[in-house]
Structures are given as C-alpha cells and as structure tokens.
Coordinates of C-alpha atoms in Angstrom, one line a residue:
M1 CA 51.5 126.1 343.1
A2 CA 51.9 124.9 346.7
N3 CA 48.0 125.0 347.2
A4 CA 47.7 123.1 344.0
L5 CA 50.1 120.5 345.1
I6 CA 48.1 119.8 348.2
R7 CA 44.9 119.3 346.2
Y8 CA 46.5 116.8 343.9
V9 CA 49.0 115.0 346.2
S10 CA 46.5 112.3 346.9
T11 CA 45.9 111.9 343.2
V12 CA 49.7 111.5 342.6
S13 CA 50.1 108.9 345.4
C14 CA 47.2 106.8 343.9
L15 CA 48.9 107.2 340.5
L16 CA 52.2 106.1 341.7
L17 CA 50.7 103.2 343.7
A18 CA 49.0 102.0 340.5
S19 CA 52.4 101.6 338.9
F20 CA 54.0 99.6 341.6
T21 CA 52.0 97.6 344.2
L22 CA 53.3 99.1 347.3
Q23 CA 51.4 100.6 350.2
A24 CA 51.4 104.6 350.9
A25 CA 53.9 104.0 353.8
T26 CA 56.3 102.4 351.4
L27 CA 56.1 105.4 349.1
E28 CA 57.0 107.6 352.0
E29 CA 59.9 105.3 352.8
Q30 CA 61.0 105.5 349.1
R31 CA 60.9 109.3 349.3
N32 CA 63.1 109.2 352.5
Y33 CA 65.5 106.8 350.8
F34 CA 65.8 109.1 347.8
D35 CA 66.6 112.0 350.1
Q36 CA 69.4 110.0 351.9
A37 CA 70.8 108.6 348.7
K38 CA 70.9 111.9 346.9
V39 CA 72.7 113.8 349.8
A40 CA 75.2 110.9 349.9
L41 CA 75.9 110.7 346.2
D42 CA 76.3 114.5 346.2
K43 CA 79.1 113.8 348.7
N44 CA 80.6 111.1 346.4
N45 CA 79.3 108.3 348.6
P46 CA 77.3 105.8 346.6
L47 CA 77.0 103.2 349.3
V48 CA 73.7 104.6 350.7
Y49 CA 72.2 104.5 347.2
Y50 CA 73.4 100.9 346.9
S51 CA 71.9 99.8 350.2
H52 CA 68.5 101.3 349.2
K53 CA 68.6 100.4 345.5
K54 CA 66.3 97.5 345.7
A55 CA 63.8 99.3 347.8
L56 CA 63.8 102.1 345.4
Q57 CA 62.6 100.0 342.4
G58 CA 59.6 101.5 340.9
Y59 CA 60.1 104.9 342.5
P60 CA 59.8 107.5 339.7
L61 CA 63.0 109.3 340.7
E62 CA 65.1 106.2 341.0
P63 CA 66.5 106.7 337.4
Y64 CA 67.7 110.1 338.4
L65 CA 69.7 108.5 341.3
A66 CA 71.1 105.9 339.0
Y67 CA 72.3 108.8 336.7
L68 CA 73.9 110.6 339.6
E69 CA 75.8 107.3 340.5
L70 CA 77.0 106.5 337.0
N71 CA 77.9 110.0 336.3
K72 CA 80.2 110.0 339.3
R73 CA 82.2 107.0 338.0
I74 CA 81.8 107.6 334.3
K75 CA 85.6 107.3 333.7
L76 CA 85.5 103.7 335.3
A77 CA 82.4 102.5 333.7
S78 CA 82.3 100.1 330.7
D79 CA 81.1 101.2 327.4
K80 CA 78.5 98.5 327.5
E81 CA 77.2 99.8 330.9
V82 CA 76.8 103.2 329.6
I83 CA 75.3 102.2 326.4
L84 CA 72.6 100.0 328.2
F85 CA 71.8 103.1 330.5
V86 CA 71.4 105.4 327.6
K87 CA 69.2 102.9 325.8
K88 CA 67.0 102.3 328.9
H89 CA 66.8 106.0 330.0
Q90 CA 66.5 107.8 326.7
D91 CA 63.6 109.9 328.1
L92 CA 65.7 111.0 331.1
P93 CA 66.8 114.7 330.4
Q94 CA 70.2 114.1 332.1
T95 CA 71.0 111.2 329.8
R96 CA 72.3 113.4 327.1
W97 CA 74.7 115.0 329.2
L98 CA 76.0 111.5 330.5
E99 CA 76.4 110.4 326.9
M100 CA 78.4 113.5 326.0
R101 CA 80.7 112.9 328.9
W102 CA 81.2 109.3 327.7
L103 CA 81.6 110.1 324.1
R104 CA 84.4 112.7 325.1
L105 CA 86.3 109.7 326.8
V106 CA 85.7 107.6 323.8
A107 CA 87.2 110.1 321.5
E108 CA 90.1 110.8 323.8
R109 CA 91.2 107.2 323.6
G110 CA 90.7 107.2 319.8
D111 CA 87.8 104.6 319.6
W112 CA 86.4 106.3 316.4
N113 CA 84.1 103.4 315.5
T114 CA 82.2 103.7 318.7
F115 CA 82.3 107.4 318.7
L116 CA 80.9 107.6 315.1
K117 CA 78.3 105.1 316.0
Y118 CA 76.8 107.3 318.8
Y119 CA 77.9 110.9 317.7
Q120 CA 75.2 113.4 316.5
P121 CA 76.4 116.5 314.8
D122 CA 75.5 120.0 316.2
T123 CA 74.6 118.7 319.7
F124 CA 77.7 119.6 321.7
S125 CA 80.6 121.8 320.3
E126 CA 83.2 119.6 322.0
L127 CA 82.0 116.5 320.3
D128 CA 82.0 118.4 317.0
C129 CA 85.5 119.2 317.7
F130 CA 86.6 115.6 318.2
Y131 CA 84.7 114.8 315.0
G132 CA 86.8 117.3 313.3
Q133 CA 89.9 115.6 314.7
Y134 CA 88.7 112.4 313.2
L135 CA 88.0 113.9 309.8
Y136 CA 91.6 115.3 309.6
Q137 CA 93.2 112.1 310.9
N138 CA 91.3 110.1 308.2
K139 CA 92.2 112.6 305.3
Q140 CA 88.6 113.9 304.8
T141 CA 90.2 117.3 304.5
T142 CA 87.5 119.2 302.6
K143 CA 84.8 118.2 305.1
A144 CA 87.1 118.9 308.1
N145 CA 88.0 122.4 306.7
E146 CA 84.3 123.1 306.4
L147 CA 83.7 122.1 310.0
A148 CA 86.8 124.0 311.2
E149 CA 85.6 127.2 309.8
K150 CA 82.1 126.7 311.2
L151 CA 83.7 126.0 314.7
W152 CA 86.1 129.0 314.3
L153 CA 83.4 131.6 313.5
K154 CA 81.9 131.7 317.0
P155 CA 82.2 134.7 319.4
H156 CA 83.1 132.6 322.5
S157 CA 86.0 130.4 323.4
Q158 CA 85.6 126.9 322.0
P159 CA 86.6 123.7 324.0
N160 CA 90.3 122.6 324.1
A161 CA 89.5 119.9 321.6
C162 CA 89.0 122.5 319.1
D163 CA 92.6 123.7 319.3
V164 CA 93.7 120.4 317.6
V165 CA 91.3 121.1 314.7
F166 CA 92.2 124.6 314.4
N167 CA 95.9 123.7 314.1
Y168 CA 95.1 121.2 311.3
W169 CA 93.1 123.8 309.6
K170 CA 95.9 126.4 310.0
K171 CA 98.4 124.0 308.4
Q172 CA 95.9 123.7 305.5
G173 CA 96.3 127.4 304.9
K174 CA 92.8 128.1 305.6
M175 CA 93.1 130.3 308.6
T176 CA 93.4 133.5 306.6
A177 CA 94.1 137.0 308.0
D178 CA 90.5 137.9 307.0
I179 CA 88.9 135.1 308.8
R180 CA 91.0 135.7 311.9
W181 CA 89.8 139.4 311.8
Q182 CA 86.2 138.2 311.4
R183 CA 86.5 136.3 314.8
L184 CA 88.1 139.1 316.5
K185 CA 85.2 141.2 315.5
M186 CA 82.7 138.6 316.7
A187 CA 84.6 138.4 320.1
L188 CA 84.7 142.1 320.6
E189 CA 81.1 142.4 319.8
A190 CA 80.3 139.8 322.5
K191 CA 82.7 141.6 324.9
E192 CA 84.8 138.4 325.0
Y193 CA 88.0 140.4 325.6
R194 CA 90.2 137.4 326.7
L195 CA 89.4 135.6 323.5
A196 CA 90.0 138.9 321.6
N197 CA 93.4 139.1 323.1
H198 CA 94.2 135.7 322.0
I199 CA 93.2 136.3 318.4
V200 CA 95.1 139.4 318.3
G201 CA 98.0 137.3 318.9
L202 CA 97.3 135.1 316.0
L203 CA 97.0 138.2 313.5
P204 CA 99.7 138.5 311.0
A205 CA 102.2 141.3 311.9
S206 CA 100.5 143.7 309.4
L207 CA 97.3 143.7 311.4
T208 CA 98.5 143.4 315.0
E209 CA 98.5 147.1 315.9
Q210 CA 95.1 147.5 314.3
G211 CA 93.9 144.4 316.3
K212 CA 95.1 146.0 319.4
E213 CA 93.5 149.3 318.5
F214 CA 90.2 147.6 317.9
T215 CA 90.3 145.9 321.4
Y216 CA 91.2 149.3 323.0
V217 CA 88.3 151.1 321.3
A218 CA 85.8 148.3 322.1
K219 CA 86.7 148.9 325.8
N220 CA 87.0 152.6 325.6
P221 CA 84.9 154.0 322.7
T222 CA 85.8 157.7 323.6
L223 CA 88.9 157.0 321.7
I224 CA 87.2 157.5 318.4
A225 CA 86.9 161.2 319.3
K226 CA 90.5 161.6 318.3
T227 CA 89.5 161.6 314.5
Q228 CA 93.0 162.0 313.3
N229 CA 93.7 158.5 314.3
F230 CA 91.1 157.0 312.1
Q231 CA 91.7 158.5 308.7
G232 CA 91.7 155.2 306.7
K233 CA 88.7 154.4 304.5
D234 CA 89.3 150.7 304.5
K235 CA 87.0 148.0 305.9
I236 CA 89.1 147.5 309.0
T237 CA 88.8 151.2 310.0
G238 CA 85.2 151.0 309.4
D239 CA 84.9 147.9 311.8
I240 CA 86.8 149.8 314.4
V241 CA 84.9 153.1 314.3
G242 CA 81.5 151.3 313.7
L243 CA 81.8 149.4 317.1
G244 CA 83.2 152.5 318.8
L245 CA 80.3 154.6 317.7
R246 CA 77.7 152.0 318.8
R247 CA 79.4 151.5 322.2
L248 CA 79.6 155.3 322.6
A249 CA 75.9 155.8 322.0
R250 CA 75.2 154.0 325.3
Q251 CA 77.7 156.2 327.3
D252 CA 77.2 159.4 325.5
P253 CA 74.6 159.6 322.7
E254 CA 75.3 163.1 321.9
Q255 CA 78.9 162.7 321.2
A256 CA 78.1 159.4 319.2
L257 CA 75.7 161.3 317.0
S258 CA 78.2 164.0 316.4
L259 CA 80.9 161.6 315.4
L260 CA 78.5 159.7 313.2
Q261 CA 77.9 162.8 311.3
Y262 CA 81.7 163.2 310.9
Y263 CA 82.5 159.5 310.0
G264 CA 79.4 158.9 308.0
T265 CA 80.7 161.0 305.1
R266 CA 84.3 159.5 305.3
L267 CA 83.8 155.8 305.9
Q268 CA 82.1 153.1 303.8
F269 CA 80.1 151.0 306.4
S270 CA 79.1 147.6 305.4
D271 CA 75.3 146.8 305.4
D272 CA 75.6 144.8 308.6
Q273 CA 77.3 147.9 310.2
K274 CA 74.6 150.3 308.9
V275 CA 71.9 148.3 310.5
A276 CA 73.8 148.0 313.7
L277 CA 74.4 151.8 313.8
A278 CA 70.7 152.5 313.2
N279 CA 70.0 150.0 315.9
D280 CA 72.4 151.3 318.5
I281 CA 72.3 155.1 317.8
G282 CA 69.2 155.6 315.8
L283 CA 67.1 153.6 318.4
T284 CA 68.7 155.5 321.3
F285 CA 67.4 158.9 320.0
A286 CA 64.0 157.3 318.8
R287 CA 63.3 155.9 322.3
R288 CA 63.9 159.4 323.6
Y289 CA 61.4 160.8 321.0
D290 CA 64.1 162.8 319.5
D291 CA 63.6 163.6 315.7
R292 CA 67.4 163.6 315.1
A293 CA 66.8 159.7 315.0
L294 CA 64.8 160.1 311.7
P295 CA 67.7 160.8 309.4
I296 CA 69.8 158.0 310.9
L297 CA 67.1 155.4 310.5
A298 CA 66.4 156.5 307.0
K299 CA 70.0 156.4 306.1
Y300 CA 71.2 153.2 307.8
D301 CA 68.1 151.1 307.5
A302 CA 67.0 152.4 304.2
N303 CA 65.7 149.0 303.1
L304 CA 63.8 148.3 306.3
D305 CA 66.1 145.2 306.9
H306 CA 65.9 145.1 310.7
D307 CA 62.4 144.8 312.2
D308 CA 62.9 146.5 315.4
V309 CA 64.6 149.5 313.7
S310 CA 61.8 149.7 311.2
E311 CA 59.2 149.5 313.9
W312 CA 60.7 152.1 315.9
H313 CA 61.1 154.3 312.9
V314 CA 57.2 154.3 312.5
R315 CA 56.8 154.7 316.2
L316 CA 58.8 157.9 316.3
L317 CA 56.8 159.3 313.4
L318 CA 53.6 158.4 315.4
R319 CA 54.9 160.1 318.5
L320 CA 55.9 163.2 316.5
G321 CA 52.5 163.2 314.8
R322 CA 53.9 163.1 311.3
W323 CA 51.0 161.0 310.0
Q324 CA 51.7 161.2 306.2
Q325 CA 55.4 160.1 306.8
A326 CA 54.1 157.3 309.0
Q327 CA 51.6 156.2 306.4
D328 CA 54.2 156.1 303.8
L329 CA 56.5 154.0 306.0
I330 CA 53.8 151.6 307.2
N331 CA 53.1 151.0 303.5
R332 CA 56.7 150.0 302.9
L333 CA 56.9 147.6 306.0
P334 CA 58.1 144.1 305.0
E335 CA 55.2 141.5 304.7
Q336 CA 56.0 139.7 308.0
L337 CA 55.5 143.1 309.8
A338 CA 52.6 144.5 307.6
Q339 CA 50.4 141.4 308.3
T340 CA 50.5 141.7 312.0
N341 CA 47.6 143.1 313.8
R342 CA 49.7 145.8 315.2
W343 CA 50.5 147.4 312.0
K344 CA 47.2 146.6 310.5
Y345 CA 45.7 148.7 313.4
W346 CA 48.1 151.6 312.8
K347 CA 47.6 151.5 309.1
I348 CA 43.9 152.2 309.7
R349 CA 44.6 154.6 312.7
V350 CA 47.2 156.8 310.6
A351 CA 44.6 157.0 307.7
Q352 CA 42.1 158.2 310.3
Y353 CA 44.4 160.9 311.5
I354 CA 45.0 162.1 308.0
D355 CA 41.3 162.0 306.8
P356 CA 38.9 161.3 309.8
K357 CA 35.9 161.0 307.5
A358 CA 37.3 158.5 305.1
P359 CA 34.6 156.0 304.4
Q360 CA 36.6 152.8 304.5
I361 CA 37.9 153.5 308.2
I362 CA 34.9 152.0 310.0
E363 CA 34.8 149.0 307.7
Q364 CA 38.4 148.3 308.3
Y365 CA 38.2 148.7 312.1
N366 CA 35.2 146.2 312.0
K367 CA 37.3 143.7 310.2
L368 CA 40.2 143.9 312.5
A369 CA 37.7 143.9 315.5
Q370 CA 37.1 140.2 314.7
E371 CA 40.5 139.3 316.0
R372 CA 41.2 138.4 319.7
D373 CA 44.2 140.4 320.8
F374 CA 45.0 143.9 322.0
Y375 CA 44.7 145.6 318.7
G376 CA 41.7 143.6 317.8
F377 CA 39.8 144.8 321.0
L378 CA 41.3 148.3 320.5
A379 CA 39.6 148.4 317.0
A380 CA 36.4 147.0 318.5
Q381 CA 36.4 149.8 321.1
R382 CA 37.0 152.4 318.2
V383 CA 33.6 151.3 316.5
N384 CA 31.7 150.3 319.6
A385 CA 31.8 146.6 318.4
D386 CA 31.6 143.7 320.7
Y387 CA 34.7 142.0 321.6
Q388 CA 35.3 138.7 319.9
F389 CA 36.5 136.1 322.3
N390 CA 36.4 133.2 319.9
H391 CA 36.7 130.5 322.6
Q392 CA 37.5 127.1 321.0
P393 CA 38.4 124.5 323.7
I394 CA 40.8 121.9 322.8
I395 CA 39.4 118.5 322.0
V396 CA 41.5 115.7 323.4
N397 CA 40.9 111.9 323.9
N398 CA 40.7 110.8 327.5
S399 CA 42.7 107.7 326.8
M400 CA 45.6 109.7 325.4
V401 CA 45.4 111.9 328.6
L402 CA 45.6 108.9 330.8
R403 CA 48.5 107.4 328.6
I404 CA 50.6 110.6 329.0
K405 CA 49.8 110.8 332.6
N406 CA 51.3 107.3 333.1
M407 CA 54.5 108.2 331.2
P408 CA 57.6 108.0 333.3
A409 CA 58.7 111.5 332.6
I410 CA 55.3 112.9 333.9
Q411 CA 55.5 110.8 337.0
R412 CA 59.0 112.2 337.5
A413 CA 57.9 115.8 337.0
I414 CA 55.0 115.2 339.5
E415 CA 57.2 113.6 342.0
Y416 CA 59.8 116.4 341.6
L417 CA 57.1 119.0 342.3
Y418 CA 55.9 117.2 345.4
K419 CA 59.6 117.2 346.6
G420 CA 59.9 121.0 345.8
M421 CA 62.5 120.4 343.1
D422 CA 60.8 122.9 340.7
N423 CA 63.6 123.2 338.2
E424 CA 64.0 119.5 337.8
A425 CA 60.3 119.2 337.3
W426 CA 60.1 121.7 334.5
I427 CA 63.3 120.2 332.8
E428 CA 61.5 116.9 332.7
W429 CA 58.2 118.4 331.5
H430 CA 59.7 120.5 328.9
N431 CA 62.1 117.8 327.7
L432 CA 59.0 115.5 327.1
T433 CA 57.3 118.1 324.9
R434 CA 60.2 117.7 322.3
N435 CA 59.0 114.2 321.6
L436 CA 55.2 114.6 321.5
S437 CA 52.9 115.2 318.6
K438 CA 50.8 118.3 318.6
Q439 CA 47.6 116.4 319.7
E440 CA 49.7 114.7 322.5
M441 CA 50.8 118.2 323.6
L442 CA 47.3 119.4 323.7
A443 CA 46.5 116.4 326.0
L444 CA 49.4 117.1 328.2
S445 CA 48.2 120.7 328.5
Q446 CA 44.7 119.4 329.5
L447 CA 46.3 117.0 332.1
A448 CA 48.3 119.9 333.6
Y449 CA 45.1 122.0 333.8
D450 CA 43.1 119.3 335.4
M451 CA 45.8 118.9 338.0
N452 CA 45.9 122.7 338.8
L453 CA 49.3 123.0 337.3
Y454 CA 48.2 126.1 335.5
F455 CA 51.7 127.4 334.7
Y456 CA 52.5 124.0 333.0
A457 CA 49.2 124.0 331.2
I458 CA 49.6 127.6 329.9
R459 CA 53.2 126.9 328.8
T460 CA 52.6 123.6 327.1
L461 CA 49.6 125.2 325.2
A462 CA 51.7 128.1 324.1
I463 CA 54.4 125.6 322.6
T464 CA 51.7 124.3 320.3
S465 CA 50.6 127.8 319.4
Y466 CA 47.0 126.9 320.1
W467 CA 45.6 130.2 321.4
D468 CA 41.8 129.6 321.3
D469 CA 41.2 127.7 324.4
L470 CA 40.5 130.5 327.0
T471 CA 39.7 128.1 329.9
I472 CA 43.3 126.8 329.9
R473 CA 45.0 130.0 328.8
F474 CA 43.2 132.1 331.5
P475 CA 42.5 130.0 334.5
I476 CA 40.7 131.5 337.5
A477 CA 43.0 130.4 340.4
Y478 CA 43.1 131.9 343.9
K479 CA 39.8 133.6 343.3
D480 CA 38.5 134.2 346.7
I481 CA 41.7 135.8 348.1
L482 CA 42.4 137.8 345.0
V483 CA 38.8 139.2 344.7
K484 CA 38.9 140.0 348.5
E485 CA 42.2 141.8 348.3
A486 CA 41.4 143.6 345.2
D487 CA 38.3 144.9 346.7
N488 CA 40.3 146.0 349.8
R489 CA 42.6 148.0 347.6
S490 CA 39.8 149.5 345.3
I491 CA 41.1 147.8 342.2
S492 CA 39.4 145.8 339.7
P493 CA 39.7 142.0 340.2
N494 CA 39.9 141.7 336.4
W495 CA 42.9 143.9 336.3
A496 CA 44.5 142.0 339.4
F497 CA 44.0 138.6 337.7
A498 CA 45.6 140.0 334.5
I499 CA 48.5 141.2 336.4
M500 CA 49.0 137.9 338.0
R501 CA 48.5 136.0 334.7
Q502 CA 51.1 138.1 333.0
E503 CA 53.6 138.0 335.8
S504 CA 53.8 134.3 336.9
A505 CA 51.1 132.5 334.9
F506 CA 49.9 131.3 338.3
N507 CA 53.1 129.6 339.4
D508 CA 53.2 130.6 343.2
R509 CA 56.9 129.2 343.6
I510 CA 58.5 131.0 340.6
K511 CA 61.5 133.2 341.2
S512 CA 62.9 135.5 338.4
H513 CA 66.7 135.9 337.8
A514 CA 66.3 139.5 339.2
G515 CA 64.9 138.0 342.4
A516 CA 61.2 138.7 341.9
M517 CA 59.1 136.1 343.8
G518 CA 55.8 134.4 343.5
L519 CA 52.4 134.9 341.9
M520 CA 52.7 138.7 341.5
Q521 CA 56.5 138.6 341.1
L522 CA 57.5 141.0 344.0
M523 CA 61.2 142.1 344.5
P524 CA 62.2 141.5 348.1
A525 CA 62.6 145.4 348.7
T526 CA 59.3 146.1 347.3
A527 CA 57.7 143.3 349.4
K528 CA 59.3 144.7 352.6
E529 CA 58.5 148.3 351.9
T530 CA 54.8 147.4 350.9
A531 CA 54.4 145.2 354.0
K532 CA 55.6 148.1 356.2
K533 CA 53.4 150.6 354.5
F534 CA 50.3 148.5 354.6
D535 CA 50.8 146.7 357.8
I536 CA 50.9 143.3 356.2
P537 CA 52.9 140.7 358.3
L538 CA 56.1 139.7 356.7
A539 CA 58.7 138.4 359.1
K540 CA 61.3 137.7 356.4
P541 CA 61.2 138.2 352.5
Q542 CA 60.9 134.4 351.8
E543 CA 57.4 134.7 353.2
A544 CA 56.4 136.5 350.2
L545 CA 56.3 133.3 348.3
N546 CA 53.1 132.2 350.3
P547 CA 50.3 132.6 347.8
N548 CA 48.0 134.7 350.2
T549 CA 50.8 136.8 351.6
N550 CA 52.0 137.5 347.8
I551 CA 48.5 138.4 346.7
Q552 CA 48.1 140.7 349.7
L553 CA 51.3 142.5 349.0
G554 CA 50.8 142.5 345.2
T555 CA 47.4 144.0 345.2
A556 CA 48.5 146.6 347.8
F557 CA 51.5 147.7 345.7
L558 CA 49.3 147.7 342.6
G559 CA 46.6 149.7 344.3
Q560 CA 49.4 152.1 345.4
M561 CA 50.4 152.6 341.8
Y562 CA 46.7 152.9 340.8
G563 CA 46.3 155.8 343.1
R564 CA 49.6 157.4 342.2
F565 CA 48.6 157.7 338.7
Q566 CA 45.0 158.8 339.0
N567 CA 43.3 155.4 338.6
N568 CA 44.8 154.9 335.2
R569 CA 45.6 151.2 334.6
I570 CA 47.8 152.0 331.5
L571 CA 50.1 153.9 333.7
A572 CA 49.8 151.9 336.7
S573 CA 50.5 148.7 334.8
A574 CA 53.6 150.2 333.3
A575 CA 54.7 151.5 336.7
Y576 CA 54.2 147.9 338.2
N577 CA 56.5 146.5 335.6
A578 CA 59.1 149.4 335.0
G579 CA 58.8 151.5 338.1
P580 CA 56.9 154.7 338.7
G581 CA 59.9 156.9 338.1
R582 CA 60.2 155.7 334.5
V583 CA 56.6 156.3 333.8
R584 CA 56.8 159.8 335.0
Q585 CA 59.7 160.3 332.7
W586 CA 57.8 158.8 329.7
L587 CA 54.9 161.2 330.5
Q588 CA 57.0 164.2 330.0
N589 CA 55.7 166.2 327.0
S590 CA 52.9 163.9 326.3
N591 CA 50.0 166.4 326.6
N592 CA 49.0 166.1 322.9
V593 CA 49.8 162.4 322.6
D594 CA 46.8 160.1 322.3
F595 CA 46.8 157.1 324.6
D596 CA 47.3 154.5 321.9
V597 CA 50.3 156.4 320.5
W598 CA 51.7 156.6 324.2
I599 CA 51.4 153.0 324.7
E600 CA 52.7 152.0 321.2
T601 CA 55.9 154.3 322.0
I602 CA 56.7 153.1 325.5
P603 CA 60.5 153.0 325.1
F604 CA 60.9 149.5 326.8
N605 CA 59.8 146.7 324.4
E606 CA 59.0 144.5 327.4
T607 CA 57.0 147.0 329.1
R608 CA 54.9 148.0 326.1
Q609 CA 54.0 144.2 325.6
Y610 CA 53.4 143.9 329.3
V611 CA 50.9 146.8 329.3
Q612 CA 49.2 145.6 326.2
N613 CA 48.8 142.1 327.5
V614 CA 47.5 143.2 330.9
L615 CA 44.8 145.4 329.3
F616 CA 43.9 142.6 326.8
Y617 CA 43.8 140.0 329.8
S618 CA 41.7 142.2 331.8
V619 CA 38.9 142.1 329.2
I620 CA 39.3 138.3 329.1
Y621 CA 39.0 138.2 332.9
G622 CA 36.1 140.4 332.9
H623 CA 34.3 138.2 330.6
K624 CA 35.1 135.1 332.6
L625 CA 34.2 136.7 336.0
N626 CA 31.1 138.3 334.5
I627 CA 32.3 141.6 335.3
P628 CA 32.5 143.3 331.9
Q629 CA 35.6 145.3 331.4
V630 CA 36.3 147.8 328.4
L631 CA 39.9 147.7 327.1
I632 CA 40.5 151.4 327.9
E633 CA 38.3 153.3 330.3
D634 CA 37.3 156.8 329.2
H635 CA 39.3 158.5 331.9
E636 CA 42.3 156.6 331.0
M637 CA 42.7 158.2 327.6
N638 CA 43.5 161.6 329.1
F639 CA 47.2 161.7 330.0
A640 CA 47.4 165.4 330.7
S641 CA 46.4 164.9 334.4
N642 CA 48.5 161.9 335.1
K643 CA 51.9 163.5 335.6

C-alpha cells in the first residue's frame, strides 16, 4: 500500500484542510506535534501534549492523544470528565477500554448507581463480575446465581473480581462437585494447567485423587496405556480416558487407535466425547488416507453432528474410490452441508463415477456451472460450458461516499496510514463498520477502492457478503511490475495475480503472525534464499516489504515451485502455501487419484481452500486481463508424473 499512499496523499491533505482552515505547512506541524506528544505521553509526560493541545485542534488524531492523556490519569479524573469524554468520542475505538477502566474504579468504590447507569452486560468479564457482586449485595440471589454459573463455566482464569462472586455462589450451595469437575475438564481441554491445579484444590475429598489423575493424564496421555488403572465405567473415568486418547492421537496415533479399540468396548463415552474422539483420532487417520478411520468416524459421529468430521468421512471414501459408500454418505449430509456447491459438485461427480452414462449428469453439471466459484467453474469445465462471471457492480450514492469520507473515523484511519500506524488504521476502519448500514458499508468499500486501498475495499465488501462486484473484489494493482516479473519467470500473470490476491489482498505492508511479509507473503528465510538463488538485491529481510522487491522474490519463488512440479499450478500453489516437502508427501500413492479428488483431500483445510481459491481467482484474472485461463489445464490433471 505504500505506493497507493503516495498516490492519495495529496487527496488526504486536501480532505484534511477542508475540515479545518489551515495551510499545508500547518498540517505538517500538527503531524510533528502529534509525534512529539505521543512519545512524551508514552513516557508519562503530558506536558508536551498540553503545550501543543491548542495547535492540534482539528487534527484527526488529536482525540487519540486526548485518550492517551486521560487514560494515564484515569484514577485521578472526575466522573464528569470521563463521562464527557466518552460521550464526545463514542466513535473512538479506544473509548470502550477507557470506559471499562473507569467503571472498574466506580465499582471498587461501591458507587452502584453510576455503575449501573453505564454498565453493559457481556462486554468485559471483569465488569460482569462486579455486576454479580452488586446482585448478591442487593439480595437478587437467583439472578446472581445464574450469572455466577455463567462466569464459572469458562476454560480460562477469570478476573479477581469474580472470586467475590464465586464465594457468594459457594455459600449458596451452588458450587456443586459436578460443576467443579466441569470446569476442571474445560481447563484441561484448554491446557490451562495452573487453573486446573487450582480447581483440583476445590474438589471434594472424594474427587481429589481423580482430579490429580485427570491433570497427570492431560499432560502425559501415555499413562492411559496402563489400562489396569482405568477400570471404572463411570463418567469421570470416561472424561479422563477420553481426553487422554485424544491427546495421545497427536503423539502416537497407532497406540491411540489400539487403546480406543480397548476402551471403546468398556467405557460409555458421552456424545460430546464421541465427536471429540472422531475429530482427534478419526481425522488423524483420515488425513493419512488410512481406511482404519472409517469405523471410528462411523461409530463416533454416527449422526453426522460435526461438519468437519462428516466432510472428512466423505473425503476419505473419495480418496479410497468407494463411490457407492460416498454417495450414501453424501445423501445423508445435513442440509447446511448438502446445499453448498462443494457437496452439490461431489454428489454429481460420485454419481458419474458410479454410472458415467447417467442421463441427468450433464444437466446437473450445467445447472451448477451457473455458479461463480471453484466448484461452479469445475462443473463448467466438465461440460465445456462458459464460465459465468456474473459481475454486478455495487451501486452507491456519491453523496453517501462523500459523507463517509468526511467521518472522523475515516479521517483518523487515513492519517494513521499516512504515518505508518497500520494496526491503528485498521482498528479505526473496522470499528466503524460495526455501526454502518449495509448500504453505507458498500459506499465505504467503494471509497477504499477509489483511494487505492484495495485491502480495505476487499475486506469491507466481504463483511457485507456482497460477492458480485468483481472490480472491487479483484483489483488489478502493480500490473506492470507483476506482468513483467511473471514473464521473466515463465509463469502466467493470471496465476501470479491470484496468488497475490489470496496472500495479501494487495496490502503491501502486511505481516503475518508467522513473520510472512508483503504482497506475496514471503517468510524472511524464503526471501533471503530466493534472493541469493536468483541474484535479486536484498540487503536485509525488511527490504522484502518493498512492493517491487516482494513481487520479484515472490514470482521467482513461485516460478521455482512451478518448475519443480512440472508446471502444475495445483501442486505449485499447494507448495507455495504448505511447502514442497508436504506436497511430495501428499503425492505418495496418488497414481490413480483424479485431480479433483486430490485437491479435495488435501489434508490441510487451509491449503485446500488456498489451492481452490488460487485456481478460481486465476480464471477471474484471466478474464480481467483478457488472457483467457481455464480452471485446470489438461496437463495438470495427470499427477503420476509430478512426484
């Protein structure tokens, strides 16, 4: 987005100047004053802010400084001052945190009238706990007990204010042994061992040893291999063994499977435990294409209660070529799955495997081919039908776009972006979307697109679930450099655009939690290795954020994957996302697996969706660039030569 910022910075300056009659030099001064004040406030020195406060009037980010200053002295501020600030700056994202801190202080001094006037349930757990204190102190016992139970049944530690509520609740005789065990189970599920140890100390003496044993098994699931220690058939033994089996599945699936066969005939697992076992043990084997998963999935998710488990049950049958069983299971899928284009496609495809000459097949493919997604395009390719792009641009009122453009939140977001404060900019933008109508959201998306803020435009449009505007959803940014570098690496620009769209949505400053950077989301080690291999200048990893450098490195690495997998975009896309080693592993024993089955049974949900999106987006970009692209090339359908 750095280049985009340069293109609209003059527009931003004009927009800001229109809202307060100052010259451009004064705007630059305000930016400098902001920097000075923020640094000083971060060091608990408000004097710099006070000295520049008058000059900062009208500057979009001045409310943020006012928040920082008030937040620093919240314990000394009067209620009136805080209330006035909250009322004046309701649209400021940080205001809710300031209000939460203030309400905590109000509750601690017992001013319940003020607290109740401004308290909103289910906003912050700590405030809910203070509200629980109020209820108990004012003899609203039934309501207080209900809230206490709700606060108790959480897998994580609650604020200290909750301890008071729990003590009241306990005195009411409501903290039963069963409900204590429930929370212990939740804590261990979440690996909150410190909380678990605390709850073990709260268990009645009759359950203390089993509570300790539950904790030991959660940390060291191999203990359940000593079957003589788990002979009980009660619910508690089922809880302990059930969690142990699931944890063991990640360490030693073979042993977990063997123990499941032993315990499965001796213990009565709850419905939730059965689904969890199917999820952790059944899916472990299903993702390895091991048919031993089938009886587990059938037994422990018999009613198809868990979507991911049910879908993997079908996927394994597809991978094993058991078409009739797959058809039977697809016909049993719950409505929310059956109505997706994914399972509409596979219902037709499996019927085609069973009877290739069935007369309804072509008609059904043609119907699905009217859809614009991976499966719709796949159906179209099956019957040589045209892809249906179904482009319907959003229709927005220009006056609404202008009104939204002048909103303080948007001005703050724009100024944050100018100053390189990307996180703060997105917080502002996203916070605003919570308070806009759908039509206003569409106008906001159009505004972002017009300002070349493509990431913001795409994300905002996605929030509205409006998928038909292909101009905003699939912008053509960095075209010259990307087409040039794609040509240099002998890869399709359609595909390169699709990768960039999937990776970053054209946000050139984005960094993932894992450390991937820029438009094509390169890991520092990959950037360094690729730069060295292809002689691309890269003095330090941070330079990979530069759009031109990032595109050079990204297309070079993409071209490398393309060549490594015999020019197969299916495999190269998967390798770009998950690494070439994993793709080679997934290719083992796949000689007789059709390409669509192979894609559908990629073990990683993220990578499967990634590959499908990239192939689908490639067709879209081929249409937009006037370089027609089929979803799957003929040579990409043959996996036998790609190992």
